[in-house]
Coordinates of C-alpha atoms and ligand atoms in Angstrom, one line a residue:
X668 CA 11.7 15.5 5.3
X669 CA 10.2 16.4 1.9
X670 CA 6.5 16.0 0.9
X671 CA 5.5 12.4 0.2
X672 CA 3.2 13.3 -2.7
X673 CA 4.3 11.0 -5.6
X674 CA 6.3 12.5 -8.5
X675 CA 4.1 13.8 -11.2
X676 CA 0.9 13.8 -9.1
X677 CA -0.8 17.1 -8.2
X678 CA -1.5 17.4 -4.4
X679 CA -5.1 18.1 -5.2
X680 CA -5.4 14.9 -7.3
X681 CA -3.9 12.9 -4.4
X682 CA -6.3 14.5 -2.0
X683 CA -9.3 13.7 -4.2
X684 CA -8.1 10.1 -4.5
X685 CA -7.7 9.8 -0.7
X686 CA -11.3 11.2 -0.3
X687 CA -12.6 8.7 -2.8
X688 CA -10.8 5.8 -1.1
X689 CA -12.3 6.9 2.2
X690 CA -15.8 7.1 0.7
X691 CA -15.4 3.6 -0.8
X692 CA -13.8 1.8 2.1
X693 CA -14.6 3.8 5.2
X694 CA -12.1 6.0 7.2
X695 CA -10.8 3.1 9.3
X696 CA -9.5 1.4 6.1
X697 CA -7.4 4.4 4.9
X698 CA -4.2 5.4 6.8
X699 CA -2.5 8.6 5.9
X700 CA -0.9 9.6 9.2
X701 CA 2.9 9.5 8.7
X702 CA 3.4 8.1 12.2
X703 CA 1.0 5.3 11.5
X704 CA 2.6 4.6 8.1
X705 CA 6.0 4.0 9.7
X706 CA 4.9 0.4 10.3
X707 CA 5.0 -0.1 6.6
X708 CA 8.6 1.0 6.0
X709 CA 11.2 -1.3 4.7
X710 CA 12.8 -2.4 8.0
X711 CA 16.2 -2.9 6.4
X712 CA 16.8 0.6 4.9
X713 CA 18.4 3.4 6.8
X714 CA 15.9 4.2 9.5
X715 CA 15.8 8.0 8.8
X716 CA 15.5 7.7 5.0
X717 CA 12.3 8.8 3.3
X718 CA 13.2 7.3 -0.1
X719 CA 10.6 4.6 0.0
X720 CA 7.9 6.2 2.1
X721 CA 4.3 5.6 1.2
X722 CA 1.8 8.5 1.3
X723 CA -1.1 6.3 2.5
X724 CA -2.3 2.7 2.9
X725 CA -5.7 1.3 2.0
X726 CA -7.0 -2.0 3.4
X727 CA -9.7 -3.6 1.2
X728 CA -11.6 -6.7 2.5
X729 CA -13.0 -8.0 -0.7
X730 CA -12.4 -8.1 -4.5
X731 CA -14.9 -5.4 -5.3
X732 CA -13.0 -3.0 -3.0
X733 CA -9.8 -3.8 -4.7
X734 CA -11.4 -3.1 -8.1
X735 CA -12.7 0.2 -6.7
X736 CA -9.2 1.2 -5.4
X737 CA -7.7 0.5 -8.8
X738 CA -10.3 2.5 -10.6
X739 CA -9.9 5.5 -8.3
X740 CA -6.2 5.4 -8.6
X741 CA -6.5 5.3 -12.4
X742 CA -8.9 8.2 -12.4
X743 CA -6.5 10.4 -10.4
X744 CA -3.2 9.0 -11.7
X745 CA -2.1 7.9 -8.2
X746 CA 0.5 5.0 -8.0
X747 CA -0.3 1.9 -6.0
X748 CA 1.9 -0.7 -4.4
X749 CA 0.4 -4.0 -3.4
X750 CA 1.5 -6.3 -0.6
X751 CA -0.3 -9.4 0.8
X752 CA 1.3 -9.7 4.2
X753 CA 4.2 -7.3 3.5
X754 CA 6.8 -9.5 5.2
X755 CA 9.1 -9.4 2.1
X756 CA 12.0 -8.4 4.5
X757 CA 15.4 -8.1 2.9
X758 CA 13.6 -7.5 -0.5
X759 CA 11.8 -4.4 0.6
X760 CA 9.3 -5.5 3.2
X761 CA 5.9 -3.8 2.6
X762 CA 7.5 -0.6 1.2
X763 CA 6.9 0.7 -2.3
X764 CA 9.6 1.1 -5.0
X765 CA 8.2 4.5 -5.9
X766 CA 8.1 7.0 -3.1
X767 CA 4.6 8.4 -2.4
X768 CA 2.7 5.3 -3.6
X769 CA -0.5 4.3 -1.9
X770 CA -0.1 0.9 -0.3
X771 CA -2.8 -1.7 -1.0
X772 CA -2.5 -3.8 2.2
X773 CA -4.3 -7.1 1.6
X774 CA -3.8 -8.5 5.1
X775 CA -7.6 -8.2 5.7
X776 CA -8.4 -10.6 2.8
X777 CA -7.3 -13.6 4.7
X778 CA -9.7 -16.5 4.0
X779 CA -8.7 -20.0 3.0
X780 CA -11.5 -20.4 0.5
X781 CA -11.3 -24.1 -0.1
X782 CA -9.3 -27.2 0.8
X783 CA -9.7 -30.2 -1.5
X784 CA -8.2 -33.2 0.3
X785 CA -8.8 -35.5 -2.6
X786 CA -6.9 -33.4 -5.1
X787 CA -4.5 -31.9 -2.6
X788 CA -4.9 -28.2 -3.2
X789 CA -6.0 -25.1 -1.3
X790 CA -7.5 -21.9 -2.6
X791 CA -6.4 -18.8 -0.7
X792 CA -6.9 -15.1 -0.5
X793 CA -3.8 -12.9 -0.5
X794 CA -3.6 -12.2 3.2
X795 CA -3.4 -15.9 4.1
X796 CA -0.2 -16.6 6.0
X797 CA 1.7 -19.9 6.2
X798 CA 0.5 -20.3 9.8
X799 CA -3.1 -19.9 8.5
X800 CA -2.7 -22.4 5.6
X801 CA -1.1 -24.9 8.0
X802 CA -4.0 -24.5 10.4
X803 CA -6.6 -24.9 7.6
X804 CA -4.9 -28.1 6.4
X805 CA -4.8 -29.5 9.9
X806 CA -8.5 -28.6 10.4
X807 CA -9.2 -30.5 7.2
X808 CA -7.8 -33.7 8.7
X809 CA -4.1 -33.2 8.6
X810 CA -3.6 -35.3 5.5
X811 CA -2.0 -32.5 3.5
X812 CA 1.3 -30.7 4.1
X813 CA 2.1 -27.3 2.8
X814 CA 5.6 -26.4 1.6
X815 CA 6.7 -23.3 3.7
X816 CA 9.5 -20.8 3.7
X817 CA 11.6 -20.3 6.9
X818 CA 9.3 -17.7 8.5
X819 CA 5.6 -18.5 9.0
X820 CA 4.4 -14.9 9.0
X821 CA 4.5 -14.3 5.3
X822 CA 1.8 -14.9 2.8
X823 CA 1.3 -17.8 0.4
X824 CA 0.4 -15.3 -2.4
X825 CA 3.1 -12.7 -1.9
X826 CA 5.8 -15.3 -1.5
X827 CA 4.7 -17.4 -4.5
X828 CA 4.5 -14.4 -6.7
X829 CA 8.1 -13.5 -5.8
X830 CA 9.2 -17.1 -6.8
X831 CA 9.7 -17.9 -3.1
X832 CA 11.1 -21.2 -1.9
X833 CA 10.3 -23.8 0.7
X834 CA 11.9 -27.1 1.7
X835 CA 9.5 -30.0 0.9
X836 CA 9.2 -31.6 -2.5
X837 CA 6.8 -28.7 -3.3
X838 CA 9.5 -26.1 -2.5
X839 CA 9.4 -24.2 -5.7
X840 CA 6.4 -22.2 -4.7
X841 CA 5.7 -20.6 -8.1
X842 CA 5.2 -24.1 -9.5
X843 CA 2.4 -24.8 -6.9
X844 CA 0.3 -22.0 -8.2
X845 CA -2.7 -23.2 -10.2
X846 CA -5.4 -20.7 -11.2
X847 CA -5.3 -17.0 -10.4
X848 CA -7.9 -14.3 -10.0
X849 CA -6.5 -10.9 -10.8
X850 CA -7.7 -7.3 -10.7
X851 CA -6.2 -5.7 -13.8
X852 CA -5.1 -2.1 -14.0
X853 CA -8.4 -0.9 -15.5
X854 CA -10.3 -2.5 -12.5
X855 CA -11.6 -5.5 -14.5
X856 CA -11.4 -9.0 -13.2
X857 CA -9.5 -11.9 -14.8
X858 CA -9.5 -15.6 -14.0
X859 CA -6.7 -17.5 -15.6
X860 CA -6.5 -21.0 -17.1
X861 CA -9.6 -23.1 -16.7
X862 CA -11.0 -20.4 -14.5
X863 CA -11.6 -18.3 -17.6
X864 CA -14.7 -20.5 -18.0
X865 CA -17.3 -19.6 -15.3
X866 CA -17.9 -22.6 -13.0
X867 CA -15.1 -24.8 -14.4
X868 CA -14.2 -27.3 -11.7
X869 CA -10.7 -27.7 -13.1
X870 CA -9.8 -24.1 -12.2
X871 CA -7.3 -25.1 -9.5
X872 CA -6.4 -28.5 -10.9
X873 CA -5.1 -27.9 -14.4
X874 CA -2.2 -25.5 -14.6
X875 CA -2.3 -24.5 -18.2
X876 CA -4.9 -22.7 -20.4
X877 CA -6.8 -23.0 -23.6
X878 CA -4.6 -20.7 -25.7
X879 CA -1.9 -18.7 -24.2
X880 CA -1.3 -19.0 -20.5
X881 CA -1.0 -15.7 -18.6
X882 CA -0.2 -16.7 -15.0
X883 CA 3.5 -16.0 -15.3
X884 CA 2.7 -12.4 -16.2
X885 CA 1.7 -11.7 -12.6
X886 CA 4.9 -12.9 -10.9
X887 CA 7.4 -10.2 -9.7
X888 CA 5.4 -7.8 -12.0
X889 CA 3.2 -4.8 -11.9
X890 CA 0.4 -5.9 -14.2
X891 CA -2.3 -6.8 -11.7
X892 CA -3.4 -7.4 -8.1
X893 CA -3.9 -11.1 -7.3
X894 CA -7.0 -11.7 -5.2
X895 CA -7.2 -15.5 -5.2
X896 CA -4.8 -18.3 -5.8
X897 CA -5.0 -22.0 -6.2
X898 CA -2.1 -23.7 -4.5
X899 CA -1.0 -27.3 -4.6
X900 CA 0.1 -29.1 -1.5
X901 CA 1.6 -32.6 -0.8
X902 CA -0.1 -35.7 0.6
X903 CA 1.1 -36.6 4.1
X904 CA 3.6 -39.4 3.7
X905 CA 3.7 -42.5 5.9
X906 CA 7.2 -41.6 7.0
X907 CA 9.5 -38.7 6.8
X908 CA 13.3 -38.7 7.4
X909 CA 15.2 -35.5 8.1
X910 CA 18.8 -36.1 6.8
X911 CA 22.1 -34.4 7.2
X912 CA 25.4 -34.7 5.4
X913 CA 28.5 -33.1 7.0
X914 CA 31.9 -32.5 5.4
X915 CA 34.7 -30.1 5.1
X916 CA 36.2 -28.1 2.2
X917 CA 35.1 -26.6 -1.1
X918 CA 36.3 -29.6 -3.1
X919 CA 34.0 -31.9 -1.2
X920 CA 31.2 -29.3 -1.6
X921 CA 31.5 -29.7 -5.4
X922 CA 31.4 -33.5 -5.1
X923 CA 28.4 -33.5 -2.7
X924 CA 26.5 -31.1 -5.0
X925 CA 27.1 -33.5 -8.0
X926 CA 26.0 -36.5 -6.0
X927 CA 22.9 -34.9 -4.6
X928 CA 22.0 -33.5 -8.1
X929 CA 22.1 -37.1 -9.4
X930 CA 19.9 -38.2 -6.6
X931 CA 17.5 -35.4 -7.3
X932 CA 17.3 -36.1 -11.0
X933 CA 16.6 -39.7 -10.4
X934 CA 14.0 -38.7 -7.8
X935 CA 15.6 -40.5 -4.8
X936 CA 15.7 -37.1 -3.1
X937 CA 12.6 -35.0 -4.0
X938 CA 13.0 -32.0 -1.7
X939 CA 15.5 -29.2 -2.0
X940 CA 18.7 -29.7 0.0
X941 CA 20.0 -26.6 1.8
X942 CA 23.7 -26.3 2.4
X943 CA 25.3 -24.0 5.1
X944 CA 28.9 -23.2 5.8
X945 CA 29.6 -23.5 9.5
X946 CA 28.9 -20.2 11.0
X947 CA 27.0 -18.8 13.9
X948 CA 26.3 -15.4 15.6
X949 CA 26.6 -15.0 19.3
X950 CA 24.8 -12.6 21.7
X951 CA 27.5 -10.0 21.3
X952 CA 26.9 -10.0 17.6
X953 CA 30.1 -11.8 16.8
X954 CA 30.2 -14.4 14.0
X955 CA 31.8 -17.7 14.7
X956 CA 33.2 -19.6 11.8
X957 CA 34.6 -23.0 12.6
X958 CA 38.4 -22.6 12.7
X959 CA 39.0 -22.3 9.0
X960 CA 35.4 -21.7 7.9
X961 CA 35.5 -24.9 5.8
X962 CA 32.9 -26.9 7.7
X963 CA 29.7 -27.5 5.8
X964 CA 26.3 -29.2 6.4
X965 CA 23.6 -30.1 3.9
X966 CA 20.1 -30.9 5.1
X967 CA 17.6 -32.7 3.0
X968 CA 14.7 -35.1 3.5
X969 CA 13.0 -38.2 2.3
X970 CA 9.3 -38.9 2.2
X971 CA 7.1 -41.9 1.4
X972 CA 6.1 -45.3 2.7
X973 CA 8.5 -46.4 5.5
X974 CA 10.0 -49.1 3.5
X975 CA 10.6 -46.7 0.6
X976 CA 12.2 -44.1 2.9
X977 CA 14.5 -46.8 4.3
X978 CA 15.5 -47.9 0.8
X979 CA 16.0 -44.3 -0.4
X980 CA 18.2 -43.7 2.7
X981 CA 20.4 -46.7 1.9
X982 CA 20.9 -45.4 -1.6
X983 CA 21.7 -41.8 -0.4
X984 CA 24.0 -43.1 2.3
X985 CA 26.0 -45.2 -0.1
X986 CA 26.2 -42.5 -2.7
X987 CA 27.2 -39.7 -0.3
X988 CA 29.6 -41.7 1.8
X989 CA 31.5 -42.7 -1.3
X990 CA 32.8 -39.2 -1.2
X991 CA 35.7 -39.2 1.2
X992 CA 35.0 -37.3 4.4
X993 CA 31.2 -37.2 4.2
X994 CA 29.2 -38.2 7.2
X995 CA 25.4 -38.9 6.8
X996 CA 22.7 -39.1 9.5
X997 CA 19.0 -39.1 9.7
X998 CA 16.0 -38.9 12.1
X999 CA 12.9 -40.7 10.9
X1000 CA 9.3 -39.7 12.0
X1001 CA 5.9 -41.1 11.3
X1002 CA 4.0 -38.8 8.9
X1003 CA 1.4 -38.0 11.5
X1004 CA 4.0 -37.2 14.2
X1005 CA 3.6 -33.4 14.7
X1006 CA 5.7 -33.0 17.8
X1007 CA 8.6 -35.4 17.1
X1008 CA 10.3 -33.0 14.6
X1009 CA 11.7 -30.8 17.3
X1010 CA 14.0 -28.3 15.7
X1011 CA 13.5 -25.8 12.9
X1012 CA 15.3 -27.9 10.3
X1013 CA 13.1 -30.9 11.0
X1014 CA 9.9 -28.8 11.1
X1015 CA 10.4 -26.7 8.0
X1016 CA 11.0 -29.8 5.9
X1017 CA 7.7 -31.2 7.2
X1018 CA 5.8 -28.0 6.5
X1019 CA 5.3 -26.9 10.2
X1020 CA 5.7 -23.1 10.2
X1021 CA 7.6 -21.2 13.0
X1022 CA 9.5 -18.0 13.5
X1023 CA 12.6 -19.6 15.0
X1024 CA 15.1 -18.3 12.4
X1025 CA 14.5 -14.7 13.2
X1026 CA 15.8 -14.6 16.8
X1027 CA 19.4 -15.5 16.0
X1028 CA 19.3 -12.9 13.2
X1029 CA 18.4 -10.2 15.8
X1030 CA 21.5 -10.8 17.8
X1031 CA 23.9 -8.4 16.1
X1032 CA 22.0 -5.2 16.8
X1033 CA 18.8 -6.3 18.6
X1034 CA 15.3 -6.2 17.1
X1035 CA 16.2 -3.5 14.5
X1036 CA 19.1 -5.7 13.0
X1037 CA 19.1 -5.2 9.2
X1038 CA 19.8 -8.0 6.8
X1039 CA 20.8 -7.7 3.2
X1040 CA 20.4 -10.9 1.2
X1041 CA 22.3 -11.4 -2.1
X1042 CA 20.7 -14.3 -4.0
X1043 CA 22.2 -15.1 -7.4
X1044 CA 21.2 -18.3 -9.3
X1045 CA 23.6 -20.6 -11.1
X1046 CA 23.6 -24.1 -12.5
X1047 CA 23.6 -27.1 -10.1
X1048 CA 27.0 -28.4 -11.1
X1049 CA 29.6 -28.8 -8.4
X1050 CA 32.3 -26.9 -10.3
X1051 CA 30.0 -23.9 -11.0
X1052 CA 28.6 -23.9 -7.5
X1053 CA 32.1 -23.8 -5.9
X1054 CA 33.2 -21.1 -8.3
X1055 CA 30.3 -18.8 -7.4
X1056 CA 30.5 -19.6 -3.7
X1057 CA 34.2 -18.7 -3.7
X1058 CA 33.7 -15.5 -5.7
X1059 CA 31.0 -14.3 -3.2
X1060 CA 33.3 -15.2 -0.3
X1061 CA 36.2 -13.3 -1.8
X1062 CA 34.1 -10.1 -2.4
X1063 CA 32.8 -10.2 1.2
X1064 CA 36.4 -10.8 2.4
X1065 CA 37.6 -7.8 0.4
X1066 CA 34.9 -5.7 1.9
X1067 CA 35.8 -6.9 5.4
X1068 CA 32.3 -8.1 5.9
X1069 CA 31.0 -11.3 7.4
X1070 CA 28.0 -13.2 6.2
X1071 CA 26.0 -16.3 6.6
X1072 CA 25.2 -18.4 3.6
X1073 CA 22.5 -20.8 2.4
X1074 CA 22.9 -22.8 -0.8
X1075 CA 19.5 -24.1 -2.0
X1076 CA 19.7 -26.9 -4.5
X1077 CA 17.2 -27.8 -7.2
X1078 CA 17.8 -30.6 -9.7
X1079 CA 19.2 -28.2 -12.3
X1080 CA 19.9 -24.9 -10.5
X1081 CA 21.5 -23.6 -7.4
X1082 CA 20.4 -20.5 -5.4
X1083 CA 23.3 -19.0 -3.6
X1084 CA 21.9 -16.8 -0.7
X1085 CA 24.3 -14.8 1.4
X1086 CA 23.1 -12.6 4.3
X1087 CA 25.1 -9.8 5.8
X1088 CA 23.9 -7.9 9.0
X1089 CA 24.0 -4.2 9.8
X1090 CA 22.5 -1.5 12.0
X1091 CA 19.9 0.4 10.0
X1092 CA 20.2 3.3 12.5
X1093 CA 23.8 3.8 11.2
X1094 CA 23.6 5.7 7.9
X1095 CA 27.2 5.1 6.9
X1096 CA 27.2 1.4 7.7
X1097 CA 23.8 0.9 5.9
X1098 CA 25.1 2.8 2.8
X1099 CA 28.3 0.7 2.8
X1100 CA 26.3 -2.6 2.9
X1101 CA 24.1 -1.5 0.0
X1102 CA 27.2 -0.4 -1.9
X1103 CA 28.8 -3.8 -1.2
X1104 CA 25.7 -5.4 -2.8
X1105 CA 26.3 -3.4 -5.9
X1106 CA 29.9 -4.7 -6.0
X1107 CA 28.6 -8.3 -5.6
X1108 CA 26.2 -7.8 -8.4
X1109 CA 28.9 -6.6 -10.7
X1110 CA 31.3 -9.4 -9.8
X1111 CA 28.8 -12.2 -10.4
X1112 CA 27.5 -10.5 -13.6
X1113 CA 31.0 -10.6 -14.9
X1114 CA 30.9 -14.4 -14.8
X1115 CA 27.4 -14.5 -16.2
X1116 CA 25.0 -14.7 -13.2
X1117 CA 22.3 -12.5 -11.6
X1118 CA 20.0 -12.6 -8.6
X1119 CA 16.5 -14.0 -9.0
X1120 CA 15.0 -11.4 -6.7
X1121 CA 16.2 -8.2 -5.1
X1122 CA 15.7 -5.2 -2.8
X1123 CA 14.1 -1.9 -3.8
X1124 CA 17.4 -0.1 -4.1
X1125 CA 18.7 -2.5 -6.8
X1126 CA 15.7 -3.4 -8.9
X1127 CA 16.9 -1.2 -11.8
X1128 CA 20.5 -2.4 -11.5
X1129 CA 19.5 -6.0 -11.6
X1130 CA 17.1 -5.5 -14.5
X1131 CA 20.0 -3.8 -16.4
X1132 CA 22.0 -7.0 -16.3
X1133 CA 19.3 -8.8 -18.4
X1134 CA 20.5 -7.1 -21.5
X1135 CA 20.2 -9.8 -24.2
X1136 CA 19.3 -8.3 -27.6
X1137 CA 19.2 -4.8 -26.4
X1138 CA 17.1 -5.6 -23.3
X1139 CA 14.4 -7.4 -25.4
X1140 CA 12.8 -8.9 -22.3
X1141 CA 12.5 -5.6 -20.5
X1142 CA 11.2 -3.9 -23.6
X1143 CA 8.5 -6.6 -24.0
X1144 CA 7.6 -6.1 -20.3
X1145 CA 7.3 -2.3 -21.0
X1146 CA 5.1 -2.8 -24.1
X1147 CA 2.8 -5.1 -22.1
X1148 CA 2.8 -2.5 -19.2
X1149 CA 1.9 0.3 -21.5
X1150 CA -0.9 -1.7 -23.1
X1151 CA -2.5 -2.9 -19.8
X1152 CA -1.7 0.1 -17.6
X1153 CA -1.4 3.2 -19.7
X1154 CA -1.7 5.5 -16.7
X1155 CA 1.1 3.6 -15.0
X1156 CA -0.6 3.3 -11.7
X1157 CA 0.4 -0.3 -10.6
X1158 CA 3.7 -0.7 -8.8
X1159 CA 5.8 1.6 -10.9
X1160 CA 9.4 0.4 -11.0
X1161 CA 8.7 -3.1 -9.7
X1162 CA 11.5 -5.4 -11.1
X1163 CA 12.9 -2.4 -13.1
X1164 CA 9.7 -2.0 -15.2
X1165 CA 8.5 1.6 -15.2
X1166 CA 5.5 3.1 -16.9
X1167 CA 6.2 5.3 -20.0
X1168 CA 5.9 8.6 -18.1
X1169 CA 8.5 7.6 -15.5
X1170 CA 10.9 5.8 -17.8
X1171 CA 14.3 7.4 -18.0
X1172 CA 15.9 7.5 -21.5
X1173 CA 18.4 4.7 -21.9
X1174 CA 21.4 4.8 -24.2
Ligands
LIG1435 C1 15.3 -14.5 8.1 C2 14.5 -14.6 6.8 C3 14.3 -15.8 6.3 C4 13.6 -15.9 5.0 N1 13.4 -17.2 4.5 C5 12.8 -17.3 3.3 C6 12.6 -18.5 2.7 O1 12.9 -19.6 3.3 N2 12.0 -18.6 1.5 C7 11.6 -17.5 0.8 O2 11.0 -17.5 -0.3 N3 11.8 -16.2 1.4 C8 12.4 -16.1 2.6 N4 12.6 -14.9 3.1 C9 12.1 -13.7 2.4 C10 10.7 -13.2 2.8 O3 10.6 -13.0 4.1 C11 9.6 -14.2 2.3 O4 9.7 -14.5 1.0 C12 8.2 -13.7 2.6 O5 7.2 -14.7 2.5 C13 7.7 -12.6 1.7 O6 6.8 -11.8 2.3 P1 5.2 -11.9 2.0 O7 4.9 -13.4 1.7 O8 4.5 -11.2 3.1 O9 5.1 -11.2 0.6 P2 4.6 -9.7 0.4 O10 5.5 -8.7 1.0 O11 3.2 -9.6 0.7 O12 4.7 -9.6 -1.2 C14 6.0 -9.6 -1.9 C15 5.9 -8.9 -3.2 O13 5.0 -9.6 -4.1 C16 4.1 -8.6 -4.8 N5 2.7 -8.9 -4.3 C17 2.4 -9.3 -3.1 N6 1.1 -9.5 -3.1 C18 0.6 -9.3 -4.3 C19 -0.7 -9.4 -4.9 N7 -1.7 -9.9 -4.2 N8 -0.8 -9.1 -6.2 C20 0.3 -8.8 -7.0 N9 1.5 -8.6 -6.5 C21 1.7 -8.9 -5.1 C22 4.6 -7.2 -4.4 O14 5.5 -6.8 -5.3 C23 5.3 -7.5 -3.0 O15 6.3 -6.5 -2.8 C24 13.2 -14.7 4.4 C25 13.5 -13.5 4.9 C26 14.1 -13.4 6.2 C27 14.3 -12.1 6.7

């Protein structure tokens, strides 16, 4: 294994930075032992690879310590990589894009700072997990429901900054963000929107700004460390119905997408339907498709007063069952019924976090099972959805690889997630899976699509696809990067944006 000192940093400068971190935070909050650092590897890269190893991890407990860390890193030119819970599995976990970075582990900043039950929002520190937010909302009376992703162990802040998704009407998590506090690369502190005025009570209630709005700059970016986030949640409805549509075949898929899009645009269905092709993995790691792999299910939910949910369901049933071969079913619960929603599908659409989805995904190779998710975005039109689904299926078939899929519908866009499984202890197999991802990327780019989020290995390759006007968007990101972070210390390479001194010349 080669030294983990980051490229372009003198070992003496790194040593001085580590000493300064220790003086500032205390020895217990600075980890540099390689064995201890292994807990922060990307669990889904080849297990013996050192490509994304960190040199140290620091664990601040307040904003002032985050500011001190950034200032020390700037003084010594040491790259930092931030995570909030670091559960970004399949997109890198807690590991840094640039080898030798110092991890800023924010798990210790885990307070829910405020819950406003009248205005339906919470204010969280970065280490707050979905489990913690749920508990805080329950403690505040249970009148508020969070939107949550499939696994409860991640953070509200990290997930939302990555444009993460959930399954209630508030499932587009980046849109729930209202008012950020951010440590900038020079160590100064910014509050966005109304929060730019000290003491403004609309900080977490009005999402825009006086003048330009900067919140979007901190999503999937390397321009700051978010230390506080306002986050909108939904009011508990009187009733909630978990619904399913089942059907067969890609032609029907296209029709169901079109019907559900119409129901979403007219706001009969307000959450985000999730489609799956019939597939399962057994304890031997074998995938089971239904005989021809053509069986589909779509889950979605209805929320509101009981009479409204009944009326919405009648409309949905009529519209979906007009498509030949579609069956529709539902289970309805009172809004305050916590235990009735018994399975993961019912819980996740009601905002009750769990970890149930991980177990079946460990069957192929046990606890170490690696997943690689490919997640391109397309428009929410039946024809386009079917074309992209079939293309992805044909590439996996050519590679001889099996996968599970999830198609996440919004009123105007469709997120096509496919997951393939591998053994990260097997170098050849792991390399083949990542090479297969490159092929998927090329194939969908050829028809004009790209992922919304990616793993460490493919950040540059995905960024390369966004080439309009000679990569005008990336060049703008680089100009902002150079202005805010001239020493290039914050998350070099995140989303394909590198600081000037690490940028490779492009033709
Ligand atoms: C089986 C399975 C199911 C999944 N289901 C879902 C799902 O339903 N929805 C979904 O969205 N994802 C899903 N994921 C992906 C992932 O697990 C989640 O998105 C998870 O919440 C991300 O981890 P985190 O919240 O701990 O983020 P982190 O790992 O803490 O952060 C993610 C990234 O955000 C940036 N970042 C984090 N904190 C900060 C900060 N304070 N300031 C600046 N930048 C920061 C960093 O670049 C970091 O790498 C799933 C993954 C698996 C394996």
